Amino acid sequence: MNIFSKEYAKSLDQQDELAHFREEFYLKEGRIYLDGNSLGLLSKRAERAVLDLLHSWKDYGIDGWTQGKHPWFYLSELLGEKMITLTGATAEEMIVTGSTTSNLHQLVASFYQPKGQRTKILADELTFPTDIYALKSQLRLRGYDPAEHLVLVESEDGRMLKEEAIIAEMTEEVALIILPGVLYRSGQVLDMEQLTKAAHERGIWIGFDLCHSIGSIPHELSNWEVDFAFWCNYKHLNGGPGSTAALYVNKRHFGQAPGLAGWFGSKKDTQFDMTLELDHAEHAGAYQMGTPHILSTAPLLGALELFNEAGIDRIRKKSLQLTNYMMELIEHELVEFDFTIANPRNDQQRGGHLFLEHVEAARICKALKEHGIIPDFRAPNGIRLAPVALYNTFEDVWNTVHILKTIMETEQYKQYKNERDVVA
Ligand SMILES: *Cc1c(COP(=O)(O)O)cnc(C)c1O
């Protein structure tokens, strides 16, 4: 069979052992959704979980905290348990709480402990902006000037980072390191194990932002001895817009007081003693602050079931097949149209999405949307395409590349302005 034919795409779908998960999601007829790395789709199970939770409120009122199928008081901890296979951490090392940004603030407030000449925070210039804003403000709160105390590892090509370059910046002045697991633009996977080892050899604590890696690649946070990590649950994990985020703290740090304290960081059995001395939990739960956002947490009960059934190794395998297939088709069909594949080619470094660069990227994305294909534009010239293992098909990939080819051949994109919308 000709590997560039549509029949070949269909034959890959027939061999796909995860194909049946597609029926678990709400997909729109005539639409190919490739933006699961920005906002994952709603699954029927996540919807069910939200409705069940609303009913527990209806039925139990205040007693919903301790009664019903999923008592709210223990929900944040319970969901940590359901993420074990995704993170390779223990249940006690994880808690579902806050947002990515607020969790980063919490973890920096807790783990940034400048001493002597070690006052700097090391991050990278390709990181998601909110992380940089949070780090700068944390430095200012401690009386340090970010211009001097925030060190950003530079990228040679503006797309990727070299682990050796990061390690070279792990000097005796660095107190803390914050890096992404997968870069949000190029989708590069950083070697978290190697970086953690290098940091620890130099006496530095290290934490990772897993927003683009959770649910997309496997992790072994405990084995790698990563100090802490944090992530959102609305991208690959399909927890819904603004769903409650999560964090991980390695067990050797248990017992340390949280930098930002609140009553939900208490031990469960003493929280309602209402004393004015915080008796903080001796696990990741200590890093919670106020009452959990139960309604924004509920979808995860359903969403995570799907991951545990499918298994992250099978998800990763299919994801690599999908992105690899898409790159092959792009190289075959779109050679003359000046696209640059700006994500890593090799499986080890490639995350869950592709990153194409093109000078007309903004309006090419608009043309794709007109054809029912949902990409993700990243200024100034990037198109992210995420064929997602749980709900995209090889035929989706084939159709996408062929529609993109038509758009380029007929120059349909020229009907649109080459600028981004408010939410790109
Ligand atoms: C999506 C994303 C965020 C978003 O932070 P929120 O607090 O959830 O808005 C942060 N960091 C990275 C790397 C992301 O990809």
mmCIF file of C-alpha atoms in Angstrom, residues 3-249:
data_model
loop_
_atom_site.group_PDB
_atom_site.id
_atom_site.type_symbol
_atom_site.label_atom_id
_atom_site.label_comp_id
_atom_site.label_asym_id
_atom_site.label_seq_id
_atom_site.Cartn_x
_atom_site.Cartn_y
_atom_site.Cartn_z
ATOM 1 C CA ILE A 3 2.054 5.007 2.559
ATOM 2 C CA PHE A 4 0.883 8.442 1.415
ATOM 3 C CA SER A 5 -2.613 7.231 0.508
ATOM 4 C CA LYS A 6 -5.739 7.767 2.551
ATOM 5 C CA GLU A 7 -6.250 3.991 2.598
ATOM 6 C CA TYR A 8 -2.992 3.680 4.484
ATOM 7 C CA ALA A 9 -4.211 6.181 7.106
ATOM 8 C CA LYS A 10 -7.378 4.139 7.489
ATOM 9 C CA SER A 11 -5.408 0.944 7.867
ATOM 10 C CA LEU A 12 -3.407 2.542 10.713
ATOM 11 C CA ASP A 13 -6.675 3.425 12.411
ATOM 12 C CA GLN A 14 -7.845 -0.168 12.074
ATOM 13 C CA GLN A 15 -4.753 -1.419 13.866
ATOM 14 C CA ASP A 16 -5.026 1.225 16.611
ATOM 15 C CA GLU A 17 -5.718 -0.409 19.971
ATOM 16 C CA LEU A 18 -6.794 2.927 21.485
ATOM 17 C CA ALA A 19 -9.280 3.722 18.712
ATOM 18 C CA HIS A 20 -12.344 3.020 20.862
ATOM 19 C CA PHE A 21 -11.477 5.856 23.275
ATOM 20 C CA ARG A 22 -12.567 8.326 20.590
ATOM 21 C CA GLU A 23 -16.190 7.435 21.347
ATOM 22 C CA GLU A 24 -15.681 8.579 24.913
ATOM 23 C CA PHE A 25 -15.349 12.199 23.756
ATOM 24 C CA TYR A 26 -17.644 14.846 22.350
ATOM 25 C CA LEU A 27 -16.350 15.451 18.855
ATOM 26 C CA LYS A 28 -18.072 17.689 16.354
ATOM 27 C CA GLU A 29 -19.043 16.343 12.966
ATOM 28 C CA GLY A 30 -16.830 17.863 10.299
ATOM 29 C CA ARG A 31 -14.314 19.221 12.775
ATOM 30 C CA ILE A 32 -10.777 18.011 13.368
ATOM 31 C CA TYR A 33 -9.645 19.154 16.766
ATOM 32 C CA LEU A 34 -5.856 19.487 17.045
ATOM 33 C CA ASP A 35 -5.660 21.799 20.033
ATOM 34 C CA GLY A 36 -5.735 19.284 22.867
ATOM 35 C CA ASN A 37 -2.435 20.666 24.137
ATOM 36 C CA SER A 38 -4.161 23.977 24.879
ATOM 37 C CA LEU A 39 -7.589 22.804 25.956
ATOM 38 C CA GLY A 40 -8.501 19.128 25.840
ATOM 39 C CA LEU A 41 -12.008 18.061 24.818
ATOM 40 C CA LEU A 42 -14.882 17.111 27.065
ATOM 41 C CA SER A 43 -15.336 13.385 27.647
ATOM 42 C CA LYS A 44 -18.645 11.824 28.572
ATOM 43 C CA ARG A 45 -17.131 10.591 31.799
ATOM 44 C CA ALA A 46 -15.927 14.045 32.803
ATOM 45 C CA GLU A 47 -19.410 15.375 32.095
ATOM 46 C CA ARG A 48 -20.936 12.575 34.201
ATOM 47 C CA ALA A 49 -18.554 13.343 37.057
ATOM 48 C CA VAL A 50 -19.553 17.022 37.076
ATOM 49 C CA LEU A 51 -23.239 16.157 37.044
ATOM 50 C CA ASP A 52 -22.762 13.633 39.856
ATOM 51 C CA LEU A 53 -21.004 16.242 41.885
ATOM 52 C CA LEU A 54 -23.718 18.822 41.318
ATOM 53 C CA HIS A 55 -26.195 16.221 42.505
ATOM 54 C CA SER A 56 -24.206 15.581 45.661
ATOM 55 C CA TRP A 57 -24.532 19.288 46.428
ATOM 56 C CA LYS A 58 -28.263 19.105 45.723
ATOM 57 C CA ASP A 59 -28.721 15.998 47.847
ATOM 58 C CA TYR A 60 -26.380 16.563 50.758
ATOM 59 C CA GLY A 61 -25.789 20.289 51.178
ATOM 60 C CA ILE A 62 -23.031 20.787 53.745
ATOM 61 C CA ASP A 63 -22.804 17.046 54.384
ATOM 62 C CA GLY A 64 -21.406 16.604 50.886
ATOM 63 C CA TRP A 65 -18.014 17.321 52.452
ATOM 64 C CA THR A 66 -18.046 13.935 54.117
ATOM 65 C CA GLN A 67 -20.866 11.978 52.450
ATOM 66 C CA GLY A 68 -21.846 10.798 48.998
ATOM 67 C CA LYS A 69 -19.846 8.910 46.401
ATOM 68 C CA HIS A 70 -16.877 11.284 46.446
ATOM 69 C CA PRO A 71 -16.839 13.263 49.718
ATOM 70 C CA TRP A 72 -15.468 16.703 48.842
ATOM 71 C CA PHE A 73 -13.183 16.890 51.854
ATOM 72 C CA TYR A 74 -10.979 14.121 50.447
ATOM 73 C CA LEU A 75 -11.330 14.823 46.718
ATOM 74 C CA SER A 76 -8.011 16.655 46.273
ATOM 75 C CA GLU A 77 -6.123 13.761 47.870
ATOM 76 C CA LEU A 78 -8.162 11.118 46.052
ATOM 77 C CA LEU A 79 -7.254 12.608 42.698
ATOM 78 C CA GLY A 80 -3.565 12.536 43.573
ATOM 79 C CA GLU A 81 -3.984 8.784 43.764
ATOM 80 C CA LYS A 82 -5.458 8.694 40.283
ATOM 81 C CA MET A 83 -2.408 10.440 38.841
ATOM 82 C CA ILE A 84 0.169 7.910 40.015
ATOM 83 C CA THR A 85 0.525 6.273 36.615
ATOM 84 C CA LEU A 86 0.977 9.655 34.924
ATOM 85 C CA THR A 87 3.687 11.024 37.199
ATOM 86 C CA GLY A 88 5.400 8.039 38.738
ATOM 87 C CA ALA A 89 4.980 9.732 42.114
ATOM 88 C CA THR A 90 3.204 8.305 45.145
ATOM 89 C CA ALA A 91 -0.308 9.439 46.060
ATOM 90 C CA GLU A 92 0.973 11.299 49.113
ATOM 91 C CA GLU A 93 3.393 13.286 46.971
ATOM 92 C CA MET A 94 0.567 14.808 44.920
ATOM 93 C CA ILE A 95 -2.399 17.043 45.521
ATOM 94 C CA VAL A 96 -4.967 18.553 43.172
ATOM 95 C CA THR A 97 -5.162 22.212 44.088
ATOM 96 C CA GLY A 98 -4.915 25.802 42.870
ATOM 97 C CA SER A 99 -3.815 26.819 39.397
ATOM 98 C CA THR A 100 -0.496 26.313 37.667
ATOM 99 C CA THR A 101 0.549 29.854 38.451
ATOM 100 C CA SER A 102 -0.623 29.850 42.074
ATOM 101 C CA ASN A 103 1.065 26.477 42.644
ATOM 102 C CA LEU A 104 4.293 27.847 41.232
ATOM 103 C CA HIS A 105 4.026 30.776 43.643
ATOM 104 C CA GLN A 106 3.434 28.367 46.509
ATOM 105 C CA LEU A 107 6.359 26.128 45.588
ATOM 106 C CA VAL A 108 8.779 28.995 45.071
ATOM 107 C CA ALA A 109 7.642 30.539 48.364
ATOM 108 C CA SER A 110 8.458 27.157 49.951
ATOM 109 C CA PHE A 111 11.589 26.021 48.102
ATOM 110 C CA TYR A 112 13.387 29.248 47.313
ATOM 111 C CA GLN A 113 15.603 29.532 50.368
ATOM 112 C CA PRO A 114 18.432 31.903 49.457
ATOM 113 C CA LYS A 115 21.514 31.529 51.626
ATOM 114 C CA GLY A 116 24.890 33.236 51.430
ATOM 115 C CA GLN A 117 25.932 33.553 47.810
ATOM 116 C CA ARG A 118 23.158 31.222 46.637
ATOM 117 C CA THR A 119 20.436 33.744 45.813
ATOM 118 C CA LYS A 120 19.618 33.170 42.166
ATOM 119 C CA ILE A 121 16.780 31.363 40.442
ATOM 120 C CA LEU A 122 17.599 29.603 37.184
ATOM 121 C CA ALA A 123 14.954 29.274 34.442
ATOM 122 C CA ASP A 124 15.032 29.515 30.638
ATOM 123 C CA GLU A 125 14.139 32.120 28.075
ATOM 124 C CA LEU A 126 11.717 29.856 26.194
ATOM 125 C CA THR A 127 9.520 29.224 29.199
ATOM 126 C CA PHE A 128 5.824 30.069 29.371
ATOM 127 C CA PRO A 129 5.572 33.764 30.387
ATOM 128 C CA THR A 130 3.440 33.266 33.498
ATOM 129 C CA ASP A 131 6.318 31.309 35.071
ATOM 130 C CA ILE A 132 8.688 34.200 34.501
ATOM 131 C CA TYR A 133 6.201 36.728 35.888
ATOM 132 C CA ALA A 134 5.761 34.586 39.002
ATOM 133 C CA LEU A 135 9.510 34.133 39.499
ATOM 134 C CA LYS A 136 10.224 37.847 39.102
ATOM 135 C CA SER A 137 7.531 38.778 41.587
ATOM 136 C CA GLN A 138 8.760 36.180 44.091
ATOM 137 C CA LEU A 139 12.260 37.626 43.849
ATOM 138 C CA ARG A 140 10.954 41.153 44.366
ATOM 139 C CA LEU A 141 8.967 40.046 47.419
ATOM 140 C CA ARG A 142 12.212 38.805 48.954
ATOM 141 C CA GLY A 143 13.972 42.049 48.144
ATOM 142 C CA TYR A 144 16.016 40.764 45.197
ATOM 143 C CA ASP A 145 16.252 42.468 41.817
ATOM 144 C CA PRO A 146 15.128 40.022 39.107
ATOM 145 C CA ALA A 147 17.500 41.646 36.612
ATOM 146 C CA GLU A 148 20.337 40.227 38.658
ATOM 147 C CA HIS A 149 18.829 37.230 40.413
ATOM 148 C CA LEU A 150 16.785 35.589 37.679
ATOM 149 C CA VAL A 151 19.101 33.763 35.275
ATOM 150 C CA LEU A 152 17.526 32.656 31.994
ATOM 151 C CA VAL A 153 19.284 29.964 29.994
ATOM 152 C CA GLU A 154 19.453 31.050 26.373
ATOM 153 C CA SER A 155 18.437 29.029 23.362
ATOM 154 C CA GLU A 156 20.750 28.960 20.354
ATOM 155 C CA ASP A 157 18.016 28.653 17.759
ATOM 156 C CA GLY A 158 15.072 30.191 19.610
ATOM 157 C CA ARG A 159 13.313 26.815 19.593
ATOM 158 C CA MET A 160 15.163 24.355 21.743
ATOM 159 C CA LEU A 161 17.378 24.135 24.788
ATOM 160 C CA LYS A 162 20.466 22.041 25.327
ATOM 161 C CA GLU A 163 20.682 20.201 28.624
ATOM 162 C CA GLU A 164 24.438 20.893 28.737
ATOM 163 C CA ALA A 165 23.766 24.631 28.400
ATOM 164 C CA ILE A 166 21.336 24.471 31.311
ATOM 165 C CA ILE A 167 23.761 22.476 33.437
ATOM 166 C CA ALA A 168 26.526 24.976 32.653
ATOM 167 C CA GLU A 169 24.405 27.659 34.354
ATOM 168 C CA MET A 170 23.956 25.627 37.555
ATOM 169 C CA THR A 171 26.523 27.667 39.444
ATOM 170 C CA GLU A 172 27.213 28.188 43.126
ATOM 171 C CA GLU A 173 25.011 31.269 43.013
ATOM 172 C CA VAL A 174 21.880 29.308 42.100
ATOM 173 C CA ALA A 175 19.437 28.456 44.884
ATOM 174 C CA LEU A 176 16.573 27.055 42.815
ATOM 175 C CA ILE A 177 15.835 25.835 39.281
ATOM 176 C CA ILE A 178 12.462 25.904 37.512
ATOM 177 C CA LEU A 179 12.163 24.362 34.050
ATOM 178 C CA PRO A 180 9.411 22.997 31.814
ATOM 179 C CA GLY A 181 9.098 19.249 31.199
ATOM 180 C CA VAL A 182 8.074 19.957 27.617
ATOM 181 C CA LEU A 183 8.556 23.368 25.999
ATOM 182 C CA TYR A 184 5.197 24.890 25.079
ATOM 183 C CA ARG A 185 6.238 26.090 21.634
ATOM 184 C CA SER A 186 8.646 23.605 20.079
ATOM 185 C CA GLY A 187 7.362 20.692 22.149
ATOM 186 C CA GLN A 188 10.905 19.678 23.106
ATOM 187 C CA VAL A 189 11.053 17.187 25.985
ATOM 188 C CA LEU A 190 13.776 18.074 28.461
ATOM 189 C CA ASP A 191 15.710 15.269 30.118
ATOM 190 C CA MET A 192 14.267 15.753 33.581
ATOM 191 C CA GLU A 193 16.239 12.898 35.073
ATOM 192 C CA GLN A 194 19.593 14.190 33.851
ATOM 193 C CA LEU A 195 18.803 17.767 34.890
ATOM 194 C CA THR A 196 17.659 16.695 38.346
ATOM 195 C CA LYS A 197 20.798 14.641 38.867
ATOM 196 C CA ALA A 198 23.009 17.533 37.768
ATOM 197 C CA ALA A 199 21.161 19.986 40.026
ATOM 198 C CA HIS A 200 21.430 17.720 43.060
ATOM 199 C CA GLU A 201 25.133 17.103 42.471
ATOM 200 C CA ARG A 202 25.524 20.864 42.782
ATOM 201 C CA GLY A 203 23.317 21.144 45.855
ATOM 202 C CA ILE A 204 20.423 22.872 44.066
ATOM 203 C CA TRP A 205 16.707 22.080 44.320
ATOM 204 C CA ILE A 206 14.842 21.702 41.054
ATOM 205 C CA GLY A 207 11.162 21.816 40.070
ATOM 206 C CA PHE A 208 9.380 21.253 36.754
ATOM 207 C CA ASP A 209 6.343 22.811 35.094
ATOM 208 C CA LEU A 210 4.597 19.804 33.557
ATOM 209 C CA CYS A 211 1.735 21.636 31.807
ATOM 210 C CA HIS A 212 2.763 20.342 28.397
ATOM 211 C CA SER A 213 4.103 16.985 29.469
ATOM 212 C CA ILE A 214 1.457 15.605 31.833
ATOM 213 C CA GLY A 215 -0.813 13.156 30.019
ATOM 214 C CA SER A 216 1.439 13.353 26.996
ATOM 215 C CA ILE A 217 4.653 11.598 28.077
ATOM 216 C CA PRO A 218 5.384 9.264 31.013
ATOM 217 C CA HIS A 219 7.153 10.640 34.094
ATOM 218 C CA GLU A 220 9.037 9.029 36.946
ATOM 219 C CA LEU A 221 9.149 11.951 39.338
ATOM 220 C CA SER A 222 9.887 9.873 42.456
ATOM 221 C CA ASN A 223 12.616 7.783 40.840
ATOM 222 C CA TRP A 224 14.205 10.820 39.284
ATOM 223 C CA GLU A 225 14.030 12.455 42.744
ATOM 224 C CA VAL A 226 12.629 15.678 41.315
ATOM 225 C CA ASP A 227 12.081 18.031 44.263
ATOM 226 C CA PHE A 228 8.713 19.354 43.143
ATOM 227 C CA ALA A 229 6.509 19.829 40.099
ATOM 228 C CA PHE A 230 3.235 21.509 39.167
ATOM 229 C CA TRP A 231 0.858 21.342 36.232
ATOM 230 C CA CYS A 232 -2.541 22.295 34.858
ATOM 231 C CA ASN A 233 -5.141 19.652 34.164
ATOM 232 C CA TYR A 234 -6.982 21.260 31.274
ATOM 233 C CA LYS A 235 -4.543 20.546 28.429
ATOM 234 C CA HIS A 236 -3.713 16.894 27.646
ATOM 235 C CA LEU A 237 -5.676 15.712 30.707
ATOM 236 C CA ASN A 238 -9.007 17.115 29.489
ATOM 237 C CA GLY A 239 -10.110 18.463 32.880
ATOM 238 C CA GLY A 240 -12.000 21.409 31.362
ATOM 239 C CA PRO A 241 -11.347 25.166 31.136
ATOM 240 C CA GLY A 242 -9.771 26.406 34.340
ATOM 241 C CA SER A 243 -9.917 23.009 35.996
ATOM 242 C CA THR A 244 -8.070 22.725 39.285
ATOM 243 C CA ALA A 245 -4.330 22.204 38.849
ATOM 244 C CA ALA A 246 -1.967 19.889 40.726
ATOM 245 C CA LEU A 247 1.418 19.736 42.364
ATOM 246 C CA TYR A 248 3.950 17.175 43.497
ATOM 247 C CA VAL A 249 6.482 17.422 46.315
#
